[in-house]
Every structure is written in C-alpha cells, then in structure tokens.
Amino acid sequence: MKIVDIGVRVFRHVSTQVRDSDGHSHPGDAHDARQALLTITDDDGSEGHCLSPVQVVRPHLIDGFVRHVLVGQDPFDRERIWQELAHWQRGSTGQLSDRALAIVEMALWDLAGRKLGLPVYKLIGAYRDKVPAYGSTMCGDEMKGGLATPEDYARYAEWLLGRGYKAIKLHTWMKPVSFAPDPRMDVKACAAVREAVGPDIPLMLDAYHGYSRSDALWLGRELQKLGYYWYEEPMNEASMSSYAWLAANLDIPVIGPECMEGKFHTRAEWIKAGACDLSRTGVHDVGGIGPSLKIIHLAESFGMDCEVHGGGAGNLTLTAVQKNGRWYERGLLHPFLDYDEVPEYLNARPDPMDADGFVHLSRLPGLGDDINFEYINSNLV
Ligand code: LLH
Ligand code: MG
C-alpha cells in the first residue's frame, strides 16, 4: 500500500455566515463562498477525504510539503507521516500550520476507515455511540433580535432547551462590538441565562480572550455565584502564569488551553503548572486526531477531564472515544441561523442531534462526513 496522489478540489457553495474584523462568525446575507476538499489516493485506488478552509490547503503547501512527505508512504503509517510533517513545520517558516496537519491526518484516518469498512471512532475504539451536546452560541453582536442584549441570550437559551440541548455555552461580546469588552455585560448575560434555564442546566462561559487578571478574577467570582460549570479563555493564553494564578484563586474549573500553539507539549505544561482544571484539545488546534488522543490520555492519566473544542466529524470522533469528557461542542449557534440545515456539499449533517440532546455518530465507513461528491464536482472553481 502506497500513497500515489494528494489532490485538492476547491468548490463554491452558498454561505449565510460572515466573519467580523476580529475573525468571529456572525449571521450575514447569503453569498458565494469557497471550501476545499483534500483527497489522498493510494495505489489500489482507495481514497480518504477531509473538508478544509481553502487557505489551509493552498497549492504551494500541498506541492512544497504534503506531497513530498506523503507520496510513496503507506497510508496506514499515520504516526510517522504526522511526525515528519510536524518536524517540517519549524523549517516551513510558519507556512505549514497545525490546521494543515490536521486536515491531512484526518484524510488518512478517513482512508483507513473507508478501506476497512469502519467508522473511524470504531477503528480507534469507541467509548460511546452518542454524545451529549452543549449548545455553543456565536459571539455577541449588535443585531436587533440577535445576540445583542442579555435578554436576547436568555430568550435564545430557552429556545435551545426546547431544541433538546441539556447544556449551553455562551460566547459573549468581543471586539469589534462597540461596547465590548465589558465584564459587567458578560455577567448580565450569564445571569439572565441562568435565570431563564434554572439551576440544573450546566452553563459555561467563553469570554473575551484578552481581559486583565483583575477583570478575569472578578468575572470568575461572579460565575461561581451563578453556578457556572467552567470558565474558558478570559485572558490571553500565551500567559500560562496568569492562568495558574486564576485557577488558584477560583473554585470554578478553568479550562484550557484552546488556541495556544504547542500541541500536546503545551497541554502537558498547563497541567503540570496547575493552569487548568479541565484540559482542552480540538483536531484543528493541535494537528489532528492522533495528537488529540495524546492530550485526552494525558489528562486522563492525571484524573482530569479534557473537553473537545469545536464541532465537525473529527471532533465528534474524539468525544466518542473518550471517557474523560462530557460533551460535544455543537455550534456555533445563533437565533438567525438554522444549524440543523445540511450544507449543499454534504448529504447529511455529521452531527445530527436528537430531541434529548444526544449527537449520534455516523455508521458510515470513514471519518463521518457524508460528502456530496456530485455537488462538489459540479461546482468546482
Ligand atoms: O471567538 C470566537 O469566534 C469563538 O470563541 C470561537 O473561537 C470558538 O471556536 C470557540 O472558542 N469555541 O469554544
Ligand atoms: Mg472557546
């Protein structure tokens, strides 16, 4: 078995999401958008696929690094391929990102799953076939009836409970919202949601990612009074000492790091430093499923839960093969968007949720994305 080709198809689709000047997603007018599908082919014609943002799999990255490492290798030798790509990141002058590693590695898992006729979560070794989701809101905005006020969050939280969610995470207001950041507004939204859902629904906050220590401490103490379940990324994660200080001063579990580079190395340092009470990984944050499994098992070895960041088939797979994590992050959600709608380039959502708030794993061979190849091939750019 040898890899013979790596290809990328870029295709158009209609999107109703836009990004603001700080990169946060919000609802927007329907517009033409681009997406990519990376495909790895081996010498018997088997294929593995992974969807990707276009910029992550640009031709110079595929030609300059990925093809060079992968062609001729056994597609089942994921660890060696991943180590060789990861080693090359340093010499790539920052071009080869963890996200690119993740896309390539997940396409290799997809190929293995398709070849063996197994969903990847069964191939790794399943812990469960359905995972409870928390509803993860988009960041706040200034849209009338959107997520502009604490009352908006409260109303939307009630709707989320009606949809079946049994836990909710708020992303509150961040720049460029005109009045953000403001920890007092965060507390008002958190209090309004607690009031709306009652005392028994687990709630989490992912606040502005750049508060000072004193603002972060004040906000954390208010969350404790409101019985919140975890406190996420209120400060810049580059300052691990600030998180160790925060965790030492609060009872509410502090979770992280989410976006700090360094893969499993960084997560190990945070656990050792006491900078988190819950660890965090996400396939796109740390370079794929393999490195995420290392983090999940590292946390488990310390008796610590590791909650997976972000949605999609790869992250759902992680939540299905771990004991030490409670939820799948389903989102990002907004009252103006229908998250359950199936994108044109898929035949089904990878993360269908039932009325009791459980997301069911796909039984299809591979990673779990039921890709609409006909749509993609008819909409190539
Ligand atoms: O800033 C944002 O838009 C969100 O926080 C986003 O990064 C989201 O992926 C997240 O942090 N989820 O936990
Ligand atoms: Mg987050």
mmCIF file of C-alpha atoms and ligand atoms in Angstrom:
data_model
loop_
_atom_site.group_PDB
_atom_site.id
_atom_site.type_symbol
_atom_site.label_atom_id
_atom_site.label_comp_id
_atom_site.label_asym_id
_atom_site.label_seq_id
_atom_site.Cartn_x
_atom_site.Cartn_y
_atom_site.Cartn_z
ATOM 1 C CA MET A 1 0.000 0.000 0.000
ATOM 2 C CA LYS A 2 1.452 3.288 -1.124
ATOM 3 C CA ILE A 3 0.096 6.803 -1.378
ATOM 4 C CA VAL A 4 0.194 7.905 -5.016
ATOM 5 C CA ASP A 5 -1.594 11.253 -5.043
ATOM 6 C CA ILE A 6 -2.833 14.173 -2.971
ATOM 7 C CA GLY A 7 -5.401 16.415 -4.622
ATOM 8 C CA VAL A 8 -7.425 19.448 -3.598
ATOM 9 C CA ARG A 9 -10.786 20.390 -5.081
ATOM 10 C CA VAL A 10 -11.994 23.938 -4.436
ATOM 11 C CA PHE A 11 -15.742 24.424 -4.851
ATOM 12 C CA ARG A 12 -18.347 27.125 -4.368
ATOM 13 C CA HIS A 13 -21.346 26.999 -2.083
ATOM 14 C CA VAL A 14 -23.794 29.438 -0.549
ATOM 15 C CA SER A 15 -22.957 30.685 2.947
ATOM 16 C CA THR A 16 -25.050 32.766 5.343
ATOM 17 C CA GLN A 17 -22.139 33.435 7.699
ATOM 18 C CA VAL A 18 -19.624 36.265 7.673
ATOM 19 C CA ARG A 19 -16.547 36.990 9.762
ATOM 20 C CA ASP A 20 -16.023 40.295 11.555
ATOM 21 C CA SER A 21 -12.740 42.219 11.689
ATOM 22 C CA ASP A 22 -11.526 40.066 14.620
ATOM 23 C CA GLY A 23 -12.446 36.787 12.914
ATOM 24 C CA HIS A 24 -15.626 35.950 14.854
ATOM 25 C CA SER A 25 -18.505 34.416 12.857
ATOM 26 C CA HIS A 26 -21.929 36.052 12.633
ATOM 27 C CA PRO A 27 -25.048 35.636 10.500
ATOM 28 C CA GLY A 28 -24.883 37.502 7.185
ATOM 29 C CA ASP A 29 -26.606 37.777 3.820
ATOM 30 C CA ALA A 30 -26.428 34.703 1.599
ATOM 31 C CA HIS A 31 -23.299 34.926 -0.523
ATOM 32 C CA ASP A 32 -20.985 32.844 -2.678
ATOM 33 C CA ALA A 33 -18.294 31.143 -0.557
ATOM 34 C CA ARG A 34 -15.433 28.723 -1.153
ATOM 35 C CA GLN A 35 -14.490 25.452 0.526
ATOM 36 C CA ALA A 36 -11.874 22.798 -0.242
ATOM 37 C CA LEU A 37 -11.811 19.002 -0.208
ATOM 38 C CA LEU A 38 -8.427 17.345 0.224
ATOM 39 C CA THR A 39 -8.200 13.800 -1.164
ATOM 40 C CA ILE A 40 -5.430 11.253 -0.596
ATOM 41 C CA THR A 41 -5.310 8.303 -3.017
ATOM 42 C CA ASP A 42 -3.367 5.065 -2.628
ATOM 43 C CA ASP A 43 -2.157 2.620 -5.244
ATOM 44 C CA ASP A 44 -5.260 0.430 -5.161
ATOM 45 C CA GLY A 45 -7.450 3.480 -5.812
ATOM 46 C CA SER A 46 -8.724 3.871 -2.233
ATOM 47 C CA GLU A 47 -9.391 7.468 -1.220
ATOM 48 C CA GLY A 48 -9.540 9.429 2.010
ATOM 49 C CA HIS A 49 -11.100 12.883 2.192
ATOM 50 C CA CYS A 50 -11.215 15.858 4.510
ATOM 51 C CA LEU A 51 -13.030 19.174 4.116
ATOM 52 C CA SER A 52 -10.925 22.259 4.741
ATOM 53 C CA PRO A 53 -10.881 26.034 4.540
ATOM 54 C CA VAL A 54 -9.295 26.905 1.182
ATOM 55 C CA GLN A 55 -6.352 28.852 2.620
ATOM 56 C CA VAL A 56 -5.195 25.883 4.743
ATOM 57 C CA VAL A 57 -4.535 23.637 1.728
ATOM 58 C CA ARG A 58 -3.180 26.145 -0.811
ATOM 59 C CA PRO A 59 -1.254 24.582 -3.748
ATOM 60 C CA HIS A 60 2.196 25.692 -2.543
ATOM 61 C CA LEU A 61 1.633 23.883 0.782
ATOM 62 C CA ILE A 62 0.451 20.692 -0.890
ATOM 63 C CA ASP A 63 3.237 20.761 -3.501
ATOM 64 C CA GLY A 64 6.001 22.008 -1.204
ATOM 65 C CA PHE A 65 5.410 19.881 1.885
ATOM 66 C CA VAL A 66 2.476 17.466 1.932
ATOM 67 C CA ARG A 67 3.051 15.662 -1.371
ATOM 68 C CA HIS A 68 6.756 15.485 -0.649
ATOM 69 C CA VAL A 69 6.193 13.701 2.686
ATOM 70 C CA LEU A 70 3.225 11.509 1.764
ATOM 71 C CA VAL A 71 3.805 10.094 -1.722
ATOM 72 C CA GLY A 72 5.259 6.586 -1.531
ATOM 73 C CA GLN A 73 4.353 6.081 2.144
ATOM 74 C CA ASP A 74 1.915 3.501 3.491
ATOM 75 C CA PRO A 75 -1.304 5.451 4.300
ATOM 76 C CA PHE A 76 -1.673 3.381 7.482
ATOM 77 C CA ASP A 77 1.640 4.774 8.833
ATOM 78 C CA ARG A 78 -0.128 7.793 10.251
ATOM 79 C CA GLU A 79 2.186 8.383 13.182
ATOM 80 C CA ARG A 80 5.352 8.511 11.073
ATOM 81 C CA ILE A 81 3.729 10.690 8.418
ATOM 82 C CA TRP A 82 2.426 13.067 11.091
ATOM 83 C CA GLN A 83 5.815 13.228 12.852
ATOM 84 C CA GLU A 84 7.559 14.032 9.566
ATOM 85 C CA LEU A 85 5.083 16.804 8.750
ATOM 86 C CA ALA A 86 5.277 18.184 12.320
ATOM 87 C CA HIS A 87 9.067 18.169 12.175
ATOM 88 C CA TRP A 88 8.950 20.159 8.970
ATOM 89 C CA GLN A 89 6.781 22.893 10.485
ATOM 90 C CA ARG A 90 9.808 24.624 12.009
ATOM 91 C CA GLY A 91 11.619 24.835 8.704
ATOM 92 C CA SER A 92 8.500 25.857 6.801
ATOM 93 C CA THR A 93 8.765 29.430 8.163
ATOM 94 C CA GLY A 94 5.352 29.079 9.729
ATOM 95 C CA GLN A 95 3.593 28.118 6.490
ATOM 96 C CA LEU A 96 2.750 24.560 7.497
ATOM 97 C CA SER A 97 0.098 25.091 10.176
ATOM 98 C CA ASP A 98 -1.311 22.723 12.784
ATOM 99 C CA ARG A 99 -4.599 23.024 10.927
ATOM 100 C CA ALA A 100 -2.958 21.779 7.712
ATOM 101 C CA LEU A 101 -1.516 18.810 9.616
ATOM 102 C CA ALA A 102 -4.997 18.111 10.959
ATOM 103 C CA ILE A 103 -6.627 18.095 7.520
ATOM 104 C CA VAL A 104 -4.010 15.718 6.100
ATOM 105 C CA GLU A 105 -4.102 13.427 9.124
ATOM 106 C CA MET A 106 -7.902 13.252 9.136
ATOM 107 C CA ALA A 107 -7.895 12.366 5.419
ATOM 108 C CA LEU A 108 -5.551 9.472 6.320
ATOM 109 C CA TRP A 109 -7.976 8.316 9.034
ATOM 110 C CA ASP A 110 -10.820 8.624 6.536
ATOM 111 C CA LEU A 111 -8.907 6.492 4.041
ATOM 112 C CA ALA A 112 -8.228 3.833 6.680
ATOM 113 C CA GLY A 113 -11.873 3.789 7.762
ATOM 114 C CA ARG A 114 -13.198 3.557 4.212
ATOM 115 C CA LYS A 115 -10.726 0.828 3.342
ATOM 116 C CA LEU A 116 -11.609 -1.270 6.391
ATOM 117 C CA GLY A 117 -15.337 -0.526 6.169
ATOM 118 C CA LEU A 118 -15.387 1.035 9.645
ATOM 119 C CA PRO A 119 -16.286 4.426 11.113
ATOM 120 C CA VAL A 120 -13.077 5.972 12.490
ATOM 121 C CA TYR A 121 -14.440 6.089 16.042
ATOM 122 C CA LYS A 122 -14.895 2.291 15.955
ATOM 123 C CA LEU A 123 -11.441 1.863 14.441
ATOM 124 C CA ILE A 124 -9.875 3.831 17.310
ATOM 125 C CA GLY A 125 -12.047 2.059 19.871
ATOM 126 C CA ALA A 126 -15.403 3.537 20.824
ATOM 127 C CA TYR A 127 -16.441 4.520 24.323
ATOM 128 C CA ARG A 128 -19.960 5.540 23.244
ATOM 129 C CA ASP A 129 -22.148 5.784 20.121
ATOM 130 C CA LYS A 130 -23.907 9.008 21.081
ATOM 131 C CA VAL A 131 -22.578 12.036 22.910
ATOM 132 C CA PRO A 132 -24.472 14.763 24.770
ATOM 133 C CA ALA A 133 -24.015 18.154 23.125
ATOM 134 C CA TYR A 134 -23.761 21.584 24.599
ATOM 135 C CA GLY A 135 -25.171 24.411 22.521
ATOM 136 C CA SER A 136 -22.327 26.847 21.853
ATOM 137 C CA THR A 137 -23.515 30.320 20.867
ATOM 138 C CA MET A 138 -21.809 32.654 18.443
ATOM 139 C CA CYS A 139 -20.138 35.705 19.949
ATOM 140 C CA GLY A 140 -22.485 38.568 20.811
ATOM 141 C CA ASP A 141 -23.415 41.186 18.228
ATOM 142 C CA GLU A 142 -25.479 44.335 17.796
ATOM 143 C CA MET A 143 -28.272 42.872 15.655
ATOM 144 C CA LYS A 144 -31.828 43.552 16.736
ATOM 145 C CA GLY A 145 -33.273 40.258 17.986
ATOM 146 C CA GLY A 146 -29.889 38.552 17.599
ATOM 147 C CA LEU A 147 -27.407 38.256 20.485
ATOM 148 C CA ALA A 148 -27.286 41.970 21.315
ATOM 149 C CA THR A 149 -28.587 42.045 24.895
ATOM 150 C CA PRO A 150 -28.675 39.820 27.991
ATOM 151 C CA GLU A 151 -32.386 39.311 27.287
ATOM 152 C CA ASP A 152 -31.527 38.039 23.785
ATOM 153 C CA TYR A 153 -29.221 35.430 25.304
ATOM 154 C CA ALA A 154 -31.907 34.411 27.817
ATOM 155 C CA ARG A 155 -34.575 34.052 25.121
ATOM 156 C CA TYR A 156 -32.224 32.054 22.922
ATOM 157 C CA ALA A 157 -31.235 29.806 25.847
ATOM 158 C CA GLU A 158 -34.902 28.915 26.325
ATOM 159 C CA TRP A 159 -35.124 28.063 22.632
ATOM 160 C CA LEU A 160 -32.012 25.888 22.894
ATOM 161 C CA LEU A 161 -33.555 23.929 25.768
ATOM 162 C CA GLY A 162 -36.661 23.432 23.628
ATOM 163 C CA ARG A 163 -34.465 22.065 20.839
ATOM 164 C CA GLY A 164 -33.072 19.476 23.244
ATOM 165 C CA TYR A 165 -29.767 20.909 24.475
ATOM 166 C CA LYS A 166 -29.049 19.995 28.096
ATOM 167 C CA ALA A 167 -26.071 22.343 28.484
ATOM 168 C CA ILE A 168 -25.187 25.730 26.987
ATOM 169 C CA LYS A 169 -22.009 27.756 26.488
ATOM 170 C CA LEU A 170 -22.118 31.479 25.920
ATOM 171 C CA HIS A 171 -19.643 33.379 23.805
ATOM 172 C CA THR A 172 -20.317 36.942 24.882
ATOM 173 C CA TRP A 173 -19.398 40.264 23.283
ATOM 174 C CA MET A 174 -15.973 40.752 21.839
ATOM 175 C CA LYS A 175 -14.444 43.418 19.664
ATOM 176 C CA PRO A 176 -15.440 44.915 17.215
ATOM 177 C CA VAL A 177 -18.814 45.152 19.068
ATOM 178 C CA SER A 178 -18.948 48.818 20.098
ATOM 179 C CA PHE A 179 -19.380 48.268 23.853
ATOM 180 C CA ALA A 180 -17.057 45.247 24.117
ATOM 181 C CA PRO A 181 -15.260 44.005 26.027
ATOM 182 C CA ASP A 182 -17.177 44.615 29.236
ATOM 183 C CA PRO A 183 -17.109 42.063 32.089
ATOM 184 C CA ARG A 184 -20.225 43.621 33.653
ATOM 185 C CA MET A 185 -22.172 42.956 30.449
ATOM 186 C CA ASP A 186 -20.841 39.378 30.419
ATOM 187 C CA VAL A 187 -22.183 38.861 33.937
ATOM 188 C CA LYS A 188 -25.564 40.325 32.987
ATOM 189 C CA ALA A 189 -25.856 37.880 30.074
ATOM 190 C CA CYS A 190 -24.706 34.950 32.234
ATOM 191 C CA ALA A 191 -27.187 35.893 34.978
ATOM 192 C CA ALA A 192 -30.057 36.293 32.505
ATOM 193 C CA VAL A 193 -29.367 32.844 31.048
ATOM 194 C CA ARG A 194 -29.116 31.231 34.493
ATOM 195 C CA GLU A 195 -32.430 32.829 35.429
ATOM 196 C CA ALA A 196 -34.014 31.562 32.179
ATOM 197 C CA VAL A 197 -32.825 27.930 32.354
ATOM 198 C CA GLY A 198 -32.976 27.345 36.107
ATOM 199 C CA PRO A 199 -30.348 25.930 38.463
ATOM 200 C CA ASP A 200 -29.887 22.456 36.960
ATOM 201 C CA ILE A 201 -28.641 23.153 33.437
ATOM 202 C CA PRO A 202 -24.817 23.207 33.173
ATOM 203 C CA LEU A 203 -23.664 26.570 31.776
ATOM 204 C CA MET A 204 -20.236 27.666 30.585
ATOM 205 C CA LEU A 205 -18.724 30.979 29.570
ATOM 206 C CA ASP A 206 -16.137 31.629 26.838
ATOM 207 C CA ALA A 207 -15.392 35.304 27.440
ATOM 208 C CA TYR A 208 -13.361 37.941 25.629
ATOM 209 C CA HIS A 209 -9.911 36.399 25.235
ATOM 210 C CA GLY A 210 -7.935 39.392 26.474
ATOM 211 C CA TYR A 211 -9.108 40.510 29.923
ATOM 212 C CA SER A 212 -6.614 41.618 32.555
ATOM 213 C CA ARG A 213 -6.049 39.385 35.580
ATOM 214 C CA SER A 214 -8.238 41.577 37.786
ATOM 215 C CA ASP A 215 -11.161 41.649 35.333
ATOM 216 C CA ALA A 216 -10.843 37.904 34.766
ATOM 217 C CA LEU A 217 -10.841 37.219 38.525
ATOM 218 C CA TRP A 218 -13.865 39.430 39.148
ATOM 219 C CA LEU A 219 -15.789 37.779 36.313
ATOM 220 C CA GLY A 220 -14.832 34.288 37.509
ATOM 221 C CA ARG A 221 -16.096 35.035 41.026
ATOM 222 C CA GLU A 222 -19.424 36.207 39.600
ATOM 223 C CA LEU A 223 -19.696 32.997 37.548
ATOM 224 C CA GLN A 224 -19.142 30.970 40.710
ATOM 225 C CA LYS A 225 -22.103 32.726 42.332
ATOM 226 C CA LEU A 226 -24.203 31.817 39.267
ATOM 227 C CA GLY A 227 -23.156 28.153 39.459
ATOM 228 C CA TYR A 228 -21.366 28.027 36.100
ATOM 229 C CA TYR A 229 -19.666 24.739 35.176
ATOM 230 C CA TRP A 230 -16.478 26.064 33.532
ATOM 231 C CA TYR A 231 -14.686 29.306 32.667
ATOM 232 C CA GLU A 232 -12.942 29.494 29.286
ATOM 233 C CA GLU A 233 -10.275 31.743 27.825
ATOM 234 C CA PRO A 234 -10.933 35.065 29.581
ATOM 235 C CA MET A 235 -7.255 36.046 29.138
ATOM 236 C CA ASN A 236 -4.552 35.649 26.535
ATOM 237 C CA GLU A 237 -3.461 32.003 26.726
ATOM 238 C CA ALA A 238 0.155 32.934 25.966
ATOM 239 C CA SER A 239 0.449 33.847 29.671
ATOM 240 C CA MET A 240 0.258 30.435 31.332
ATOM 241 C CA SER A 241 1.263 32.018 34.669
ATOM 242 C CA SER A 242 -1.862 34.172 34.569
ATOM 243 C CA TYR A 243 -3.990 31.053 34.179
ATOM 244 C CA ALA A 244 -2.166 29.300 37.039
ATOM 245 C CA TRP A 245 -2.833 32.377 39.158
ATOM 246 C CA LEU A 246 -6.507 32.490 38.104
ATOM 247 C CA ALA A 247 -7.087 28.777 38.709
ATOM 248 C CA ALA A 248 -5.515 29.081 42.154
ATOM 249 C CA ASN A 249 -7.848 31.938 43.032
ATOM 250 C CA LEU A 250 -11.113 30.429 41.804
ATOM 251 C CA ASP A 251 -13.244 27.404 42.624
ATOM 252 C CA ILE A 252 -14.954 27.280 39.219
ATOM 253 C CA PRO A 253 -12.988 24.961 36.908
ATOM 254 C CA VAL A 254 -10.749 26.847 34.481
ATOM 255 C CA ILE A 255 -10.456 25.118 31.093
ATOM 256 C CA GLY A 256 -7.634 25.398 28.579
ATOM 257 C CA PRO A 257 -5.635 25.981 26.589
ATOM 258 C CA GLU A 258 -7.760 26.058 23.472
ATOM 259 C CA CYS A 259 -5.845 28.039 20.883
ATOM 260 C CA MET A 260 -2.339 28.195 22.353
ATOM 261 C CA GLU A 261 0.129 26.627 19.951
ATOM 262 C CA GLY A 262 2.376 23.757 21.042
ATOM 263 C CA LYS A 263 0.030 20.778 20.668
ATOM 264 C CA PHE A 264 0.338 18.174 23.465
ATOM 265 C CA HIS A 265 3.521 19.820 24.777
ATOM 266 C CA THR A 266 1.594 22.941 25.816
ATOM 267 C CA ARG A 267 -1.245 20.934 27.336
ATOM 268 C CA ALA A 268 1.265 18.962 29.419
ATOM 269 C CA GLU A 269 2.860 22.192 30.687
ATOM 270 C CA TRP A 270 -0.518 23.659 31.648
ATOM 271 C CA ILE A 271 -1.489 20.558 33.606
ATOM 272 C CA LYS A 272 1.905 20.494 35.363
ATOM 273 C CA ALA A 273 1.669 24.214 36.198
ATOM 274 C CA GLY A 274 -1.867 23.909 37.590
ATOM 275 C CA ALA A 275 -3.023 26.405 34.964
ATOM 276 C CA CYS A 276 -6.201 24.442 34.172
ATOM 277 C CA ASP A 277 -8.716 22.201 35.933
ATOM 278 C CA LEU A 278 -10.029 20.821 32.645
ATOM 279 C CA SER A 279 -7.776 20.229 29.661
ATOM 280 C CA ARG A 280 -8.718 21.073 26.086
ATOM 281 C CA THR A 281 -7.965 19.852 22.630
ATOM 282 C CA GLY A 282 -9.526 20.163 19.192
ATOM 283 C CA VAL A 283 -8.428 18.491 15.988
ATOM 284 C CA HIS A 284 -7.738 21.817 14.266
ATOM 285 C CA ASP A 285 -5.898 23.287 17.265
ATOM 286 C CA VAL A 286 -3.296 20.578 17.762
ATOM 287 C CA GLY A 287 -2.778 18.909 14.383
ATOM 288 C CA GLY A 288 -5.400 16.183 14.186
ATOM 289 C CA ILE A 289 -6.906 13.153 15.870
ATOM 290 C CA GLY A 290 -3.625 11.450 16.854
ATOM 291 C CA PRO A 291 -2.195 14.388 18.850
ATOM 292 C CA SER A 292 -5.641 14.994 20.389
ATOM 293 C CA LEU A 293 -5.727 11.412 21.637
ATOM 294 C CA LYS A 294 -2.360 12.013 23.311
ATOM 295 C CA ILE A 295 -3.841 15.023 25.128
ATOM 296 C CA ILE A 296 -7.019 13.203 26.133
ATOM 297 C CA HIS A 297 -4.987 10.306 27.552
ATOM 298 C CA LEU A 298 -2.529 12.671 29.220
ATOM 299 C CA ALA A 299 -5.403 14.390 31.010
ATOM 300 C CA GLU A 300 -6.954 11.034 31.917
ATOM 301 C CA SER A 301 -3.647 9.983 33.488
ATOM 302 C CA PHE A 302 -3.946 12.984 35.802
ATOM 303 C CA GLY A 303 -7.586 12.223 36.629
ATOM 304 C CA MET A 304 -8.636 15.244 34.600
ATOM 305 C CA ASP A 305 -11.400 15.694 32.045
ATOM 306 C CA CYS A 306 -10.456 17.008 28.609
ATOM 307 C CA GLU A 307 -13.263 18.773 26.766
ATOM 308 C CA VAL A 308 -13.045 18.855 22.984
ATOM 309 C CA HIS A 309 -13.104 22.225 21.222
ATOM 310 C CA GLY A 310 -15.278 22.741 18.169
ATOM 311 C CA GLY A 311 -17.629 20.767 16.008
ATOM 312 C CA GLY A 312 -17.363 18.622 12.908
ATOM 313 C CA ALA A 313 -16.743 14.953 12.221
ATOM 314 C CA GLY A 314 -13.170 14.885 13.588
ATOM 315 C CA ASN A 315 -14.038 16.471 16.910
ATOM 316 C CA LEU A 316 -17.165 14.350 17.283
ATOM 317 C CA THR A 317 -14.986 11.280 16.744
ATOM 318 C CA LEU A 318 -12.791 12.356 19.675
ATOM 319 C CA THR A 319 -15.759 12.767 22.016
ATOM 320 C CA ALA A 320 -16.931 9.252 21.135
ATOM 321 C CA VAL A 321 -13.633 7.569 22.050
ATOM 322 C CA GLN A 322 -13.057 9.261 25.422
ATOM 323 C CA LYS A 323 -14.393 8.600 28.905
ATOM 324 C CA ASN A 324 -12.907 11.753 30.408
ATOM 325 C CA GLY A 325 -15.016 14.390 28.663
ATOM 326 C CA ARG A 326 -18.678 15.218 28.989
ATOM 327 C CA TRP A 327 -19.775 16.987 25.831
ATOM 328 C CA TYR A 328 -19.594 17.641 22.114
ATOM 329 C CA GLU A 329 -19.455 21.381 21.298
ATOM 330 C CA ARG A 330 -22.324 21.896 18.834
ATOM 331 C CA GLY A 331 -22.183 25.221 17.092
ATOM 332 C CA LEU A 332 -21.620 27.963 16.697
ATOM 333 C CA LEU A 333 -25.332 28.745 17.116
ATOM 334 C CA HIS A 334 -27.353 31.890 16.550
ATOM 335 C CA PRO A 335 -31.079 32.666 16.524
ATOM 336 C CA PHE A 336 -30.903 33.788 12.877
ATOM 337 C CA LEU A 337 -29.251 30.568 11.647
ATOM 338 C CA ASP A 338 -30.544 27.013 11.303
ATOM 339 C CA TYR A 339 -27.621 24.866 12.410
ATOM 340 C CA ASP A 340 -29.537 21.682 11.548
ATOM 341 C CA GLU A 341 -29.684 22.628 7.878
ATOM 342 C CA VAL A 342 -27.487 20.333 5.749
ATOM 343 C CA PRO A 343 -24.823 22.201 3.723
ATOM 344 C CA GLU A 344 -25.091 21.673 -0.044
ATOM 345 C CA TYR A 345 -21.789 19.781 -0.165
ATOM 346 C CA LEU A 346 -22.958 17.121 2.328
ATOM 347 C CA ASN A 347 -25.769 14.565 2.133
ATOM 348 C CA ALA A 348 -26.343 14.719 5.899
ATOM 349 C CA ARG A 349 -25.007 16.633 8.890
ATOM 350 C CA PRO A 350 -22.064 14.855 10.568
ATOM 351 C CA ASP A 351 -23.547 15.701 13.985
ATOM 352 C CA PRO A 352 -27.315 15.070 13.998
ATOM 353 C CA MET A 353 -28.820 15.770 17.425
ATOM 354 C CA ASP A 354 -31.967 14.121 18.773
ATOM 355 C CA ALA A 355 -34.624 15.760 20.938
ATOM 356 C CA ASP A 356 -32.801 14.665 24.117
ATOM 357 C CA GLY A 357 -29.620 16.499 23.191
ATOM 358 C CA PHE A 358 -27.563 13.491 22.064
ATOM 359 C CA VAL A 359 -25.452 13.639 18.921
ATOM 360 C CA HIS A 360 -25.274 10.288 17.119
ATOM 361 C CA LEU A 361 -22.124 9.058 15.415
ATOM 362 C CA SER A 362 -22.356 8.172 11.732
ATOM 363 C CA ARG A 363 -22.064 4.431 10.937
ATOM 364 C CA LEU A 364 -20.598 5.179 7.503
ATOM 365 C CA PRO A 365 -17.045 3.935 6.896
ATOM 366 C CA GLY A 366 -14.565 6.772 7.372
ATOM 367 C CA LEU A 367 -14.447 9.964 9.388
ATOM 368 C CA GLY A 368 -18.188 10.590 9.334
ATOM 369 C CA ASP A 369 -18.728 13.232 6.661
ATOM 370 C CA ASP A 370 -21.305 12.040 4.120
ATOM 371 C CA ILE A 371 -19.830 14.054 1.238
ATOM 372 C CA ASN A 372 -21.960 15.036 -1.740
ATOM 373 C CA PHE A 373 -19.345 14.435 -4.455
ATOM 374 C CA GLU A 374 -21.844 15.184 -7.202
ATOM 375 C CA TYR A 375 -22.418 18.678 -5.801
ATOM 376 C CA ILE A 376 -18.708 19.308 -5.352
ATOM 377 C CA ASN A 377 -17.785 18.104 -8.835
ATOM 378 C CA SER A 378 -20.500 20.290 -10.375
ATOM 379 C CA ASN A 379 -19.358 23.386 -8.521
ATOM 380 C CA LEU A 380 -15.605 23.327 -8.930
ATOM 381 C CA VAL A 381 -13.861 26.685 -9.022
HETATM 382 O O1 LLH B 1 -14.052 33.795 19.115
HETATM 383 C C1 LLH B 1 -14.842 33.039 18.552
HETATM 384 O O2 LLH B 1 -15.433 33.299 17.492
HETATM 385 C C2 LLH B 1 -15.153 31.732 19.243
HETATM 386 O O3 LLH B 1 -14.677 31.815 20.536
HETATM 387 C C3 LLH B 1 -14.560 30.558 18.533
HETATM 388 O O4 LLH B 1 -13.172 30.668 18.503
HETATM 389 C C4 LLH B 1 -14.972 29.217 19.045
HETATM 390 O O5 LLH B 1 -14.391 28.229 18.210
HETATM 391 C C5 LLH B 1 -14.608 28.828 20.441
HETATM 392 O O6 LLH B 1 -13.804 29.398 21.110
HETATM 393 N N1 LLH B 1 -15.271 27.780 20.889
HETATM 394 O O7 LLH B 1 -15.087 27.327 22.122
HETATM 395 MG MG MG B 2 -13.503 28.510 23.071
#
